[in-house]
CSV table of C-alpha atoms in Angstrom, one decimal:
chain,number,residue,atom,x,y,z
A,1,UNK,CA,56.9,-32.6,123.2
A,2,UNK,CA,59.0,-35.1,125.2
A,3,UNK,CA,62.3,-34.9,126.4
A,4,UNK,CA,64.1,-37.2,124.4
A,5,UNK,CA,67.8,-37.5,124.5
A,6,UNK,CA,68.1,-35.7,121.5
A,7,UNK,CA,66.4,-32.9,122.6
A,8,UNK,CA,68.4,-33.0,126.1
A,9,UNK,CA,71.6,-33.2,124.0
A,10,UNK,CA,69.9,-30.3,121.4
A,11,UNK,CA,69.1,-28.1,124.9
A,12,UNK,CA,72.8,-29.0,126.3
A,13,UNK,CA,74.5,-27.8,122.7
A,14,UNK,CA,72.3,-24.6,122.9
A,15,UNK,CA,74.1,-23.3,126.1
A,16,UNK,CA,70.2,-23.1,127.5
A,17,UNK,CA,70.6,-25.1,130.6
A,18,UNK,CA,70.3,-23.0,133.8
A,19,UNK,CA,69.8,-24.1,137.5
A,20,UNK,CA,66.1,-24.0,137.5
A,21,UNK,CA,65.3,-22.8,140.6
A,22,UNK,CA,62.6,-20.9,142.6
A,23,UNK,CA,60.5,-18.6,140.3
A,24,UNK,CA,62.1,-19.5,136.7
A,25,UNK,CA,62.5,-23.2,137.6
A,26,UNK,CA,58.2,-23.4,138.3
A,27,UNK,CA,57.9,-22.0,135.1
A,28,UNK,CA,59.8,-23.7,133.1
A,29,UNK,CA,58.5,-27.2,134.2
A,30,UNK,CA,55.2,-25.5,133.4
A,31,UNK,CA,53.0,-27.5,130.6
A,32,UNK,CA,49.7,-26.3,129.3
A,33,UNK,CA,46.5,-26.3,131.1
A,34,UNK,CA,44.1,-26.4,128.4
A,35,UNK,CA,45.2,-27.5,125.5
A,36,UNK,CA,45.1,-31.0,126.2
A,37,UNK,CA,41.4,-31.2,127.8
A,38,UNK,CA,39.7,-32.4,124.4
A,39,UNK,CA,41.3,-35.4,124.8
A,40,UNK,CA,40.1,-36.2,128.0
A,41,UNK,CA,36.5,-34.6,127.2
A,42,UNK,CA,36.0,-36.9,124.5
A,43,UNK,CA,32.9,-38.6,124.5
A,44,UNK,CA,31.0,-36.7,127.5
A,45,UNK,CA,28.8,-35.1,125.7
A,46,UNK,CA,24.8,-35.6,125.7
A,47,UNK,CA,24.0,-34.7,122.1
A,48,UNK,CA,25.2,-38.0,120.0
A,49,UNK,CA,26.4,-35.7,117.3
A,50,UNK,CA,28.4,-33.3,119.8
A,51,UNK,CA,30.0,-37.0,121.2
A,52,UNK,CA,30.6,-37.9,117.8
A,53,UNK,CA,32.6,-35.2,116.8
A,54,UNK,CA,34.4,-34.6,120.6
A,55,UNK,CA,36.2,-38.2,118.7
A,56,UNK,CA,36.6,-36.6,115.4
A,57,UNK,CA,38.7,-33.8,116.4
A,58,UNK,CA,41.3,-36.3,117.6
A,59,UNK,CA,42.0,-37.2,114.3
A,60,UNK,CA,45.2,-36.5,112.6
A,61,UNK,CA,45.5,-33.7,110.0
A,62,UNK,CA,48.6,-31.6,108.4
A,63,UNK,CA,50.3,-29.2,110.1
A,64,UNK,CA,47.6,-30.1,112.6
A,65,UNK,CA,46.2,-26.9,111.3
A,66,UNK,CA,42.5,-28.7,112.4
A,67,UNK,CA,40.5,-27.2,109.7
A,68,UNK,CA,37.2,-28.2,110.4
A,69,UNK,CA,33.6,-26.3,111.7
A,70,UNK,CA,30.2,-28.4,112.0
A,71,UNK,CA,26.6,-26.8,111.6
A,72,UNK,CA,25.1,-28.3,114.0
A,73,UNK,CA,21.5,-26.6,113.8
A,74,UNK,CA,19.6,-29.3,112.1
A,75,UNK,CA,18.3,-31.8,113.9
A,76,UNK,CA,20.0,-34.6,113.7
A,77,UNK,CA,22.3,-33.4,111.2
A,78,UNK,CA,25.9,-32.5,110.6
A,79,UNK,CA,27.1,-30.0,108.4
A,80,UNK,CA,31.1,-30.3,108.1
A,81,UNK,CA,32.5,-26.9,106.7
A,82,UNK,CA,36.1,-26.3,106.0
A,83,UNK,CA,37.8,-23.7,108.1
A,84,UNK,CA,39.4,-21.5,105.1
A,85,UNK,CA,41.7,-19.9,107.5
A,86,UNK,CA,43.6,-22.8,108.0
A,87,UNK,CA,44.7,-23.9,104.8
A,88,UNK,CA,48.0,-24.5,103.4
A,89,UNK,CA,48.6,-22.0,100.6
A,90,UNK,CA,52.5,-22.9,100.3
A,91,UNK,CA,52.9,-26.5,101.0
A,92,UNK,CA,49.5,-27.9,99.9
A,93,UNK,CA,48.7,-25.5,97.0
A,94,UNK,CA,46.0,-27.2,95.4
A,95,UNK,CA,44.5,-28.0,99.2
A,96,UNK,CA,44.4,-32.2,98.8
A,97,UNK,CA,46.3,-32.8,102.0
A,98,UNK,CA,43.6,-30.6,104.4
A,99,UNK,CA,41.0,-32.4,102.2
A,100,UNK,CA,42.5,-35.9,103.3
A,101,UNK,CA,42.7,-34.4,107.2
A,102,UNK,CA,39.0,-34.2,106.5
A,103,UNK,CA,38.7,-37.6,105.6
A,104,UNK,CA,40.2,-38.8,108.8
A,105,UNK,CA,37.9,-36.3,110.4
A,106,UNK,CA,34.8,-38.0,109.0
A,107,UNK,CA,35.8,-41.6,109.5
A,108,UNK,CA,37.0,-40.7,112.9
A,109,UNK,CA,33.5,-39.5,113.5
A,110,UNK,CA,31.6,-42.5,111.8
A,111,UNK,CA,33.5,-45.0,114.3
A,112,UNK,CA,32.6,-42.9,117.2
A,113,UNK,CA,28.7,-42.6,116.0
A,114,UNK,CA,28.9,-46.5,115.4
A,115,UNK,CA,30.4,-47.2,119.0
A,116,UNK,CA,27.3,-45.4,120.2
A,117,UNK,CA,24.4,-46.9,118.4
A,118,UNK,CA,24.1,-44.3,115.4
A,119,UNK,CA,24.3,-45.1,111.5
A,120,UNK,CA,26.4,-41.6,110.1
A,121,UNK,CA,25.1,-41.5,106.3
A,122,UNK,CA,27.3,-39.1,104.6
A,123,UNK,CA,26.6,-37.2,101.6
A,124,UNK,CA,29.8,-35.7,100.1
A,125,UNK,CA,30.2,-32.1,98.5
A,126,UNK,CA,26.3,-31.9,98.2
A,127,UNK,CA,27.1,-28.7,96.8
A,128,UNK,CA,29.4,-29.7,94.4
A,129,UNK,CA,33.2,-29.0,95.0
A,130,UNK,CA,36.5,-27.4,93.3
A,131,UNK,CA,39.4,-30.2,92.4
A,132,UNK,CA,42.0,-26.9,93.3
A,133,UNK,CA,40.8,-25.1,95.8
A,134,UNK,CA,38.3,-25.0,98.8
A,135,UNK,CA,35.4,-22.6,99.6
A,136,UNK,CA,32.3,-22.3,101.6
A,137,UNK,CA,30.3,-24.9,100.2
A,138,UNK,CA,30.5,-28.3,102.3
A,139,UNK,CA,32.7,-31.2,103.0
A,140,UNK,CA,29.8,-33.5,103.8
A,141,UNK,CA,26.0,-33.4,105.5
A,142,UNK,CA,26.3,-36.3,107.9
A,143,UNK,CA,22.5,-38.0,109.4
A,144,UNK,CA,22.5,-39.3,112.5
A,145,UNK,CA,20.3,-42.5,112.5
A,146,UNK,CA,19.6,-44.9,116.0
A,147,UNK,CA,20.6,-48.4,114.6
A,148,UNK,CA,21.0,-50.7,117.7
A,149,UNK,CA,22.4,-53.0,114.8
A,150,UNK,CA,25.5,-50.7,113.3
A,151,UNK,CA,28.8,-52.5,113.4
A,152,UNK,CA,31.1,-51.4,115.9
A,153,UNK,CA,34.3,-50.8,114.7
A,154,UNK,CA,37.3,-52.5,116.9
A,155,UNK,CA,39.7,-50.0,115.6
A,156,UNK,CA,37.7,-47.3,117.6
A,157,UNK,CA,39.9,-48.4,120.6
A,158,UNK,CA,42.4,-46.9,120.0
A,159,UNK,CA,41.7,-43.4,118.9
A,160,UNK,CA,42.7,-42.2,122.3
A,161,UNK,CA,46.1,-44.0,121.6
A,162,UNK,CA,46.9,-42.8,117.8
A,163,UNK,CA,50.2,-40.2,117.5
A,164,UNK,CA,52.0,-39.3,115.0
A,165,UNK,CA,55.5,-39.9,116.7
A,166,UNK,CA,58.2,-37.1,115.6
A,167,UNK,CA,61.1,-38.6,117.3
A,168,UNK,CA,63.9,-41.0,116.3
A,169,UNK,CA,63.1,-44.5,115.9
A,170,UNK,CA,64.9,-47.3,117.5
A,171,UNK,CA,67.4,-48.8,114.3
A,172,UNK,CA,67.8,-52.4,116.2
A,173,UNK,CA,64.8,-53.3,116.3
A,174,UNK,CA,63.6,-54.3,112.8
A,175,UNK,CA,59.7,-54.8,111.7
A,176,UNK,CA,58.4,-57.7,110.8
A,177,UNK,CA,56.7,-58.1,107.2
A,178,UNK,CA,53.6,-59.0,108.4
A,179,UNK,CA,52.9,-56.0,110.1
A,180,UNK,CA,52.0,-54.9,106.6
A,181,UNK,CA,49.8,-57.4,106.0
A,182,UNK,CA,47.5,-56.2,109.2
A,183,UNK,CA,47.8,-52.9,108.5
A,184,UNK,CA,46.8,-53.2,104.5
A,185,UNK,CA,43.8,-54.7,105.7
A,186,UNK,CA,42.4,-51.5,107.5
A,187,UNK,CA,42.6,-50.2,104.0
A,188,UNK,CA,38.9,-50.8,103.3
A,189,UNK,CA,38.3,-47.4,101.2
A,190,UNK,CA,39.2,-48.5,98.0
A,191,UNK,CA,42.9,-46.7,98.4
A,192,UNK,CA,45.9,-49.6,97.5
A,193,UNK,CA,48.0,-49.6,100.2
A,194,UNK,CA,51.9,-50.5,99.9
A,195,UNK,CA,54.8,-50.8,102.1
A,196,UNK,CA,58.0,-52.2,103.0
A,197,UNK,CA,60.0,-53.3,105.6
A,198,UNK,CA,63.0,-54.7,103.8
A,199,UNK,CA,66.0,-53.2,104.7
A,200,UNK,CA,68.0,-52.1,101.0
A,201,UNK,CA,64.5,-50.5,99.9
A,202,UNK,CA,63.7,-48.6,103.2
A,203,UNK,CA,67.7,-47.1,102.7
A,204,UNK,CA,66.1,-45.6,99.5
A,205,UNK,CA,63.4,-44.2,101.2
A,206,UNK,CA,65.2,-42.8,103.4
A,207,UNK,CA,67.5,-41.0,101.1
A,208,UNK,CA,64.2,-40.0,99.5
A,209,UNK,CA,62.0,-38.2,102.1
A,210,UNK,CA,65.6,-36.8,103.9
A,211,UNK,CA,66.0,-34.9,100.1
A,212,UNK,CA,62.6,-33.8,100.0
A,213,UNK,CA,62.4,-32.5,103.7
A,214,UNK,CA,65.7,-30.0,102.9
A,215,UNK,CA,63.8,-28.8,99.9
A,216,UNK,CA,61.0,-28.3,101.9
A,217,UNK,CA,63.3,-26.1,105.0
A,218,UNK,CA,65.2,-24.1,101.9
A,219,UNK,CA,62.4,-23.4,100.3
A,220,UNK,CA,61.7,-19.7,102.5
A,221,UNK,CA,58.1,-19.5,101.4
A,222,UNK,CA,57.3,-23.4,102.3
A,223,UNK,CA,59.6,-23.4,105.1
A,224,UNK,CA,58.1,-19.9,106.6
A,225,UNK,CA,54.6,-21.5,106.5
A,226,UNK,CA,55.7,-24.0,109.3
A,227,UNK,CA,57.4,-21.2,111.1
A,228,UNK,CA,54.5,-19.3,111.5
A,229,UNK,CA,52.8,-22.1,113.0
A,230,UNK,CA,55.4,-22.8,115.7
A,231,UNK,CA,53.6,-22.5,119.2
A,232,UNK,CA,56.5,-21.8,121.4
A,233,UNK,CA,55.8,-22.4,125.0
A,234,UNK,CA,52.8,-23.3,127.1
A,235,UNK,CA,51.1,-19.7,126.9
A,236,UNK,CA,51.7,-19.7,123.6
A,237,UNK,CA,49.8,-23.6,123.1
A,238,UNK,CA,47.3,-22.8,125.4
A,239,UNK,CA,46.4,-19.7,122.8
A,240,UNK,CA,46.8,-21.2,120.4
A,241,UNK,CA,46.3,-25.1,120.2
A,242,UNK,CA,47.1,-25.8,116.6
A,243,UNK,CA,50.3,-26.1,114.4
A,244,UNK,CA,53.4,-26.9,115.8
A,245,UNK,CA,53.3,-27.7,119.5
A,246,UNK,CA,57.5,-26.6,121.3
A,247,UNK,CA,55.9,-26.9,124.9
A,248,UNK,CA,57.7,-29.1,127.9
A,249,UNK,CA,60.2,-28.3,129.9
A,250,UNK,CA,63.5,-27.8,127.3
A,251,UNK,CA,61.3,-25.4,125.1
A,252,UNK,CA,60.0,-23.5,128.3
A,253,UNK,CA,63.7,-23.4,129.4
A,254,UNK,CA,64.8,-22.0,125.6
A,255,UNK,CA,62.0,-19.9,125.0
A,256,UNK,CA,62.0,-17.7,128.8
A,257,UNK,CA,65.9,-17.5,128.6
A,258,UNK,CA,65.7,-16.1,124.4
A,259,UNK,CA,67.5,-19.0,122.9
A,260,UNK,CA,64.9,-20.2,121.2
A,261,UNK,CA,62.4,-18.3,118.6
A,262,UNK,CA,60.7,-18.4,115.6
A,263,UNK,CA,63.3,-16.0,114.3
A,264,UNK,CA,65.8,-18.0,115.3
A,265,UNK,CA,64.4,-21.0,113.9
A,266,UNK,CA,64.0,-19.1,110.3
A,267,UNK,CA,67.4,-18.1,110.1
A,268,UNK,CA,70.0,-20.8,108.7
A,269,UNK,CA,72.8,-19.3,110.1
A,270,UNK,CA,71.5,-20.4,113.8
A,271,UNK,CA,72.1,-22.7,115.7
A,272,UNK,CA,68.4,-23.7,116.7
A,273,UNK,CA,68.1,-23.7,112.8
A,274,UNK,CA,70.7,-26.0,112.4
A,275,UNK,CA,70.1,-28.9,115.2
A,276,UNK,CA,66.2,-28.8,114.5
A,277,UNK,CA,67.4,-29.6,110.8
A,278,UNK,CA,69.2,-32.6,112.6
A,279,UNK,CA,66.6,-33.8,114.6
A,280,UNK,CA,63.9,-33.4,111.4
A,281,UNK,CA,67.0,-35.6,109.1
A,282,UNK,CA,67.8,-37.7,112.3
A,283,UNK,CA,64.0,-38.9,112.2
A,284,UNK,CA,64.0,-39.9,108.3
A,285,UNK,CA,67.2,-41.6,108.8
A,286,UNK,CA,66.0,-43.6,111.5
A,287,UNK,CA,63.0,-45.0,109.5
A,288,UNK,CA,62.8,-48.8,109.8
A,289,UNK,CA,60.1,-49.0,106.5
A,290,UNK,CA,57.8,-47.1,105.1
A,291,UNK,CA,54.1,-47.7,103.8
A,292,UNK,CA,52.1,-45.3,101.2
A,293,UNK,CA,48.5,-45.5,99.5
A,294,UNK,CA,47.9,-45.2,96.4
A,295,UNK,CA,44.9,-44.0,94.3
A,296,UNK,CA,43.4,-44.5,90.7
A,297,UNK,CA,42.6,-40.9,90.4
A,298,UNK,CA,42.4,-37.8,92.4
A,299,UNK,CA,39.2,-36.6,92.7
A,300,UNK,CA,38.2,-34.7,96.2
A,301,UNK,CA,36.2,-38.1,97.0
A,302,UNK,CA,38.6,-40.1,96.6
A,303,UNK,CA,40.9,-37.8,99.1
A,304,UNK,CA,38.2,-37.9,101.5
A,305,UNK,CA,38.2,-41.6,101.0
A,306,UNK,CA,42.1,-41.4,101.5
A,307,UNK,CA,41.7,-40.1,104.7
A,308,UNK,CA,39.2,-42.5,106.1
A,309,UNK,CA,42.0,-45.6,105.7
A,310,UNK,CA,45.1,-43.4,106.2
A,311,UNK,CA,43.4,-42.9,109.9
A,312,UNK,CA,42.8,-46.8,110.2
A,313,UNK,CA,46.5,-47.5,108.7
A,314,UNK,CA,47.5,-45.4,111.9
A,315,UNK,CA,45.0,-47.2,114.3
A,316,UNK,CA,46.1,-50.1,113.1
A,317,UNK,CA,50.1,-49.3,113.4
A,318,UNK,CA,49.1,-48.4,116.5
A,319,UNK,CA,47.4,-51.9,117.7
A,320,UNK,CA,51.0,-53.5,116.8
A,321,UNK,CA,52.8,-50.6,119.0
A,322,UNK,CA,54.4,-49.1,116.2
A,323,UNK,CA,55.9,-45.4,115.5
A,324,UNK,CA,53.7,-43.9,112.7
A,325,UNK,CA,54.7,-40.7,111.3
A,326,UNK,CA,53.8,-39.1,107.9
A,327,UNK,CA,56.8,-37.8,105.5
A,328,UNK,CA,54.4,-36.8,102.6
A,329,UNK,CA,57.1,-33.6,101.9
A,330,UNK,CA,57.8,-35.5,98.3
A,331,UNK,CA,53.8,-35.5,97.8
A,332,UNK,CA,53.7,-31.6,98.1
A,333,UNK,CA,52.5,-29.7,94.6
A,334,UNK,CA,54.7,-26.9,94.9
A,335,UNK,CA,57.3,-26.3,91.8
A,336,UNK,CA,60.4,-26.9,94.0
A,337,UNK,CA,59.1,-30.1,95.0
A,338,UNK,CA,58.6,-31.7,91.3
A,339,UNK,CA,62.2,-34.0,91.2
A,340,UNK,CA,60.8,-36.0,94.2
A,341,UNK,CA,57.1,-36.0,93.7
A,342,UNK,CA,58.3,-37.3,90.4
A,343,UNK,CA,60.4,-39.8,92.1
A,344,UNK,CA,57.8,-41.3,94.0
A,345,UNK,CA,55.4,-41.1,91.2
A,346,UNK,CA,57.5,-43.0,89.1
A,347,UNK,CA,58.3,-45.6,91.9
A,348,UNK,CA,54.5,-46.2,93.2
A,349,UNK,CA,52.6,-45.3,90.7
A,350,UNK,CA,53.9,-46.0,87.4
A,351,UNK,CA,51.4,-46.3,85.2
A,352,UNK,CA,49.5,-43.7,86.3
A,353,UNK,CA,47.1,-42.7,90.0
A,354,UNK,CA,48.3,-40.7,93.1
A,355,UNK,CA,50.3,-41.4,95.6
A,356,UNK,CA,48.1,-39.7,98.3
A,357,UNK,CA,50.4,-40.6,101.4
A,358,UNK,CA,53.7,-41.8,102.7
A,359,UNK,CA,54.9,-42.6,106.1
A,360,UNK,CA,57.7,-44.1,108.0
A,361,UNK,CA,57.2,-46.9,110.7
A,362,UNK,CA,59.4,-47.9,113.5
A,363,UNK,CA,59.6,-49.1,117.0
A,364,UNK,CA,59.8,-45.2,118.8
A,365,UNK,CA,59.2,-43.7,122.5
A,366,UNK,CA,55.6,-42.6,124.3
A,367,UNK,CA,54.8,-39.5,123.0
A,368,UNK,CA,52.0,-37.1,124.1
A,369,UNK,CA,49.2,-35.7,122.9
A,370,UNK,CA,49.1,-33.1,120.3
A,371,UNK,CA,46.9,-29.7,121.5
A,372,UNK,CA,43.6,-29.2,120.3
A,373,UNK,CA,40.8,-26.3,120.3
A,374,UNK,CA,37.8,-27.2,122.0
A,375,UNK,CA,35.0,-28.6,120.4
A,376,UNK,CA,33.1,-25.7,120.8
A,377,UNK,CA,35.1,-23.5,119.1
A,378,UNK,CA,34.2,-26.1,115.6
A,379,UNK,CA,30.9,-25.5,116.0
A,380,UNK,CA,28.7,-23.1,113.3
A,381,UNK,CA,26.5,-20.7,114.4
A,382,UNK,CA,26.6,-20.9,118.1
């Protein structure tokens, strides 16, 4: 994560800065060494399908929890799998956001197969799927085909560039409406996208996801779900590069001088609990609009298909240099969540569908990449 001036002023409050020097100082400018090389390797591998998915795994997903595994041992063939280990029992009970993390996945992977002369025909669920819950059976069997004449897609560009930016955005600096305009026209899935950018809605919105995300923390069993993923430190991300990355320089700092843990973090008497609940309200708050799709009905293709233009609503954001970062807290299925998933139902979706995402936009700072496990961990049967 960066060192924003919210974090600095977080670190400063904490009673955590020391004189970094000799030893302890090294260390705690220390960032991980390996949990960042997907990104670069992307792309440098000789198999097509390997290439393909070296792109996909840079796609976004919840809790970047990365759930996916490919067969590849079929020629010319991909098997996607879901990694069951990686679900979200407590905050996506019936498992519709991971599915939608898959959708990005696979469109991710279509672009990249496109950019290098191959046709990806996807069969979905070819064995047939559960509407609440995932199992063994596969997301999708994906054939590779040479088509010199496949479209390239000119979103592909910038997959390298996509974040989801958890930091304040910049409140005087206001969007302009037709950045929804370019960005509802990425939506080619058959999701309806909606936004806005008008100041006395996105106040509402704001009040909305801000109530949602405090039922979400005081909830223990949602809350402890996202605890357990923190990833405290650059030994710790290197290990483990998935869920919640607290790497850089101020979480080194907290985390070698025991002013920072996942205890801590659990416990709402203390005060890491208390300014990460201002820095999680300070980024809601700072929204400057805020842009959802919407779906007829909520079948586990139609998540899939979800995904796909949820991940080219971000590439798009993206293109115009905008903050992008989901709030879909008042989406979640779990009972203490039904006043604002009623809410936004009732808002969006009024006569019926699902509301399958929600994110706020802004103007916010250059943020890093997120870790990821190497490709070769994903694969089957290696």
């Amino acid at each position: 994560m960066n060192l924003t001036r919210r974090k600095m002023i977080f670190l400063v409050g904490g009673g955590a800065v020391l004189a970094a020097g000799g030893a302890f100082g090294y260390a705690a400018t220390r960032m991980p060494q390996t949990a960042y090389l997907p990104w670069e390797r992307a792309g440098s591998y000789e198999d097509p399908r390997m290439r393909a998915l070296s792109w996909a795994l840079l796609a976004p997903n919840p809790h970047n929890r990365q759930p996916w595994l490919a067969d590849v041992s079929e020629d010319g063939v991909i098997t996607l799998h879901v990694d069951t280990d990686r679900l979200l029992p407590h905050t996506d009970p019936f498992n519709r956001q991971i599915v939608i993390g898959l959708g990005c996945f696979l469109e991710v992977l279509r672009m990249a197969a496109a950019e290098d002369g191959y046709r990806a025909a996807m069969t979905l669920f070819p064995q047939g799927s559960n509407a609440t819950a995932l199992d063994q059976r596969p997301i999708a069997r994906i054939t590779f085909t040479a088509d010199p004449a496949v479209a390239r897609d000119p979103l592909f560009a910038l997959v390298p560039a996509r974040r989801s930016n958890k930091e304040p955005f910049d409140t005087s600096r206001p969007l302009a409406p037709d950045m929804l305009m370019q960005m509802a026209l990425a939506a080619s899935n058959g999701t309806r996208f909606g936004g806005t950018v008008d100041p006395a809605e996105t106040v509402k919105w704001r009040a909305l996801t801000r109530e949602a995300l405090r039922i979400e923390v005081e909830t223990p069993h949602t809350f402890q779900e996202s605890v357990d993923l923190f990833r405290i430190g650059r030994r710790e991300v290197d290990a483990n590069p998935d869920g919640i990355d607290f790497s850089g320089p101020m979480f080194e700092t907290m985390h070698l001088t025991g002013t920072f843990s996942r205890e801590m973090a659990a416990d709402p008497t203390s005060f890491a609990f208390r300014a990460g609940m201002d820095a999680v309200y300070a980024n809601a708050d700072t929204a400057m609009g805020h842009i959802w799709l919407v779906t007829a009905d909520n079948s586990r293709e139609t998540q899939i298909a979800t995904g796909a233009d949820w991940v080219r609503v971000n590439l798009a954001a993206t293109a115009l240099g905008l903050g992008f970062q989901p709030l879909s807290q008042a989406l979640q299925e779990f009972p203490e969540m039904a006043g604002p998933y009623s809410q936004v139902h009732e808002r969006l979706a009024p006569d019926g569908g699902t509301v399958q995402m929600l994110s706020r936009i802004g103007y916010g700072p250059v943020v890093g990449n997120s870790p990821r496990w190497p490709l070769e961990s994903r694969i089957m049967n290696v």
